[in-house]
Amino acid sequence: MVKLNIPLSTPKFTLKNRLAFPPIATGKADAEGHLTPELLSYYREKSADGCFGLIIVEHSYISSEGKARGVQLSAANDTDLDGLSRLADAIRENGSFAVLQINHGGSACADCDHPMIAPSAVINPFSDRMPRAMTHDDIRRIIDLFAAAARRAQKAGFDAVEIHSAHAYLLNQFYSPLTNYREDAYGGSLENRVRLHREVIHAVRQTVGEAYPIFMRLGACDYLPGGNTTEDGAQAAALLEQAGVDFLDVSGGFCRYTIKDRTLAGYFSDSSIAIRSAVQIPVMLTGGVTTGQEAEALLEQNAADVIGVGRKAMADSGWARRALDSLQ
């Protein structure tokens, strides 16, 4: 049997297959972060044939302070609910499980003019400005903002919410020793560096209830000297599962979306394999997959439970249908 077509069932949700369209920023929202006809049309097109069991909508900022790019979708205000609802409806009506990713850019807000915050006063390699180290009051506020954005995702009709901790954004900055120099309860040991993650998960869970699925995109390994390792990623994943995450979407840390000199399909698979052996919840792997056969092979190798395909599907909306048909 073709593994890519086997449904994934958990106590909280079911995906009709193991193929996912991962979150990729499009820059199609308006300047205020609202849904535009262009963005709605884009997600309608990507979900049109229902071939993706899972579609995770691109990162949406939880506050204007956390806006990573000048044009980015917003989940920061109740005025965003109408647009988010129409987006969730469009994806779900086409037969895919719809998830909204929520994010705070921290010190990775490259082209925004607002003051930046971060775990420590360390310049992010993807920005040229020095951030302000966060106080404990800042941390409490960020936790509340994530919880409020998750409530909006749920109220808008998304099937789940995904918390972003990858690609050098704020939560990833706490997790990575490259940018976390704190000497309090949020720095030092790996357990401390994921303390904020666990507190965010707890606050989100209190807000959305026990039955609503919480996903997390984890930049498990930085693939850079002095950064997190694959072993760190496995340990962090176990802590996040204990905190209440229902699904882990594995990607890169401060290496961001790719790894230098790795071109084979599933180039984060060393991280996903280590994580999959450390947790009981489903694990998703994205990176470099271009064919249905490659996706199927990664499932056969037990590299992940779900395979995300971004760039190929972003460029070609018919890719998923042809990939699945090629495996029949």
Short mmCIF file of N, CA, C and O in Angstrom, two decimals, residues 8 15 35 53 58 72 106 116 153-154 161 199 221 224 228 249 264 277 290 295 298-299 320 323:
data_model
loop_
_atom_site.label_atom_id
_atom_site.label_comp_id
_atom_site.label_asym_id
_atom_site.label_seq_id
_atom_site.Cartn_x
_atom_site.Cartn_y
_atom_site.Cartn_z
N LEU A 8 -3.70 9.60 8.58
CA LEU A 8 -3.02 9.69 9.86
C LEU A 8 -4.07 10.05 10.91
O LEU A 8 -4.68 11.12 10.84
N LEU A 15 -5.79 13.23 9.48
CA LEU A 15 -5.42 13.74 8.17
C LEU A 15 -5.72 12.65 7.15
O LEU A 15 -5.40 11.47 7.38
N LEU A 35 -6.35 39.85 4.95
CA LEU A 35 -6.51 38.97 3.79
C LEU A 35 -6.86 39.80 2.57
O LEU A 35 -7.68 40.71 2.63
N GLY A 53 -3.43 16.49 2.44
CA GLY A 53 -4.16 16.18 3.65
C GLY A 53 -4.07 17.30 4.67
O GLY A 53 -4.97 17.48 5.48
N GLU A 58 0.87 30.23 6.04
CA GLU A 58 2.09 30.98 6.35
C GLU A 58 2.03 31.76 7.66
O GLU A 58 0.96 32.11 8.14
N GLN A 72 2.76 40.97 5.63
CA GLN A 72 2.63 39.67 6.29
C GLN A 72 1.23 39.56 6.85
O GLN A 72 0.64 40.55 7.29
N GLY A 106 10.70 38.64 16.71
CA GLY A 106 11.82 38.95 17.59
C GLY A 106 12.86 39.81 16.88
O GLY A 106 12.55 40.82 16.27
N MET A 116 12.95 46.27 18.20
CA MET A 116 12.98 44.81 18.24
C MET A 116 13.32 44.31 19.63
O MET A 116 14.12 44.92 20.35
N ALA A 153 -7.27 31.93 15.82
CA ALA A 153 -7.20 30.82 14.85
C ALA A 153 -8.35 29.86 15.07
O ALA A 153 -9.02 29.42 14.12
N GLN A 154 -8.61 29.52 16.32
CA GLN A 154 -9.70 28.61 16.64
C GLN A 154 -11.05 29.22 16.29
O GLN A 154 -11.89 28.58 15.66
N VAL A 161 -3.79 25.11 15.37
CA VAL A 161 -2.88 26.26 15.32
C VAL A 161 -1.46 25.73 15.41
O VAL A 161 -1.19 24.73 16.09
N GLU A 199 5.74 27.42 28.33
CA GLU A 199 4.77 28.35 28.93
C GLU A 199 3.79 28.86 27.88
O GLU A 199 2.60 29.05 28.17
N CYS A 221 17.62 21.84 14.76
CA CYS A 221 19.08 21.93 14.73
C CYS A 221 19.47 23.18 13.94
O CYS A 221 18.85 23.50 12.92
N LEU A 224 24.94 24.87 12.49
CA LEU A 224 25.97 25.90 12.51
C LEU A 224 26.84 25.69 13.74
O LEU A 224 26.35 25.22 14.78
N ASN A 228 22.38 24.64 18.15
CA ASN A 228 21.73 23.41 18.58
C ASN A 228 22.10 22.24 17.68
O ASN A 228 22.34 22.42 16.47
N ASP A 249 6.44 19.82 13.52
CA ASP A 249 6.77 20.14 12.13
C ASP A 249 8.24 20.54 12.11
O ASP A 249 8.61 21.64 12.52
N LEU A 264 19.92 16.36 -1.19
CA LEU A 264 19.03 15.21 -1.25
C LEU A 264 17.70 15.52 -0.61
O LEU A 264 17.59 16.36 0.30
N SER A 277 12.12 9.26 17.15
CA SER A 277 12.44 8.20 18.11
C SER A 277 12.27 8.64 19.55
O SER A 277 12.26 7.82 20.46
N THR A 290 10.90 16.68 -4.26
CA THR A 290 10.44 17.15 -5.57
C THR A 290 9.53 16.16 -6.29
O THR A 290 8.90 16.51 -7.28
N ALA A 295 8.91 11.47 -1.59
CA ALA A 295 8.08 11.57 -0.40
C ALA A 295 7.77 10.19 0.16
O ALA A 295 7.87 9.94 1.38
N LEU A 298 10.81 8.58 1.95
CA LEU A 298 11.06 9.10 3.29
C LEU A 298 10.10 8.49 4.31
O LEU A 298 10.48 8.21 5.45
N LEU A 299 8.86 8.25 3.90
CA LEU A 299 7.92 7.57 4.78
C LEU A 299 8.34 6.11 5.00
O LEU A 299 8.27 5.59 6.12
N ALA A 320 0.81 18.16 -6.64
CA ALA A 320 0.36 17.15 -5.68
C ALA A 320 -0.46 16.06 -6.36
O ALA A 320 -0.29 14.86 -6.08
N ALA A 323 1.84 13.85 -8.34
CA ALA A 323 2.70 13.07 -7.45
C ALA A 323 1.95 11.87 -6.89
O ALA A 323 2.47 10.75 -6.87
#
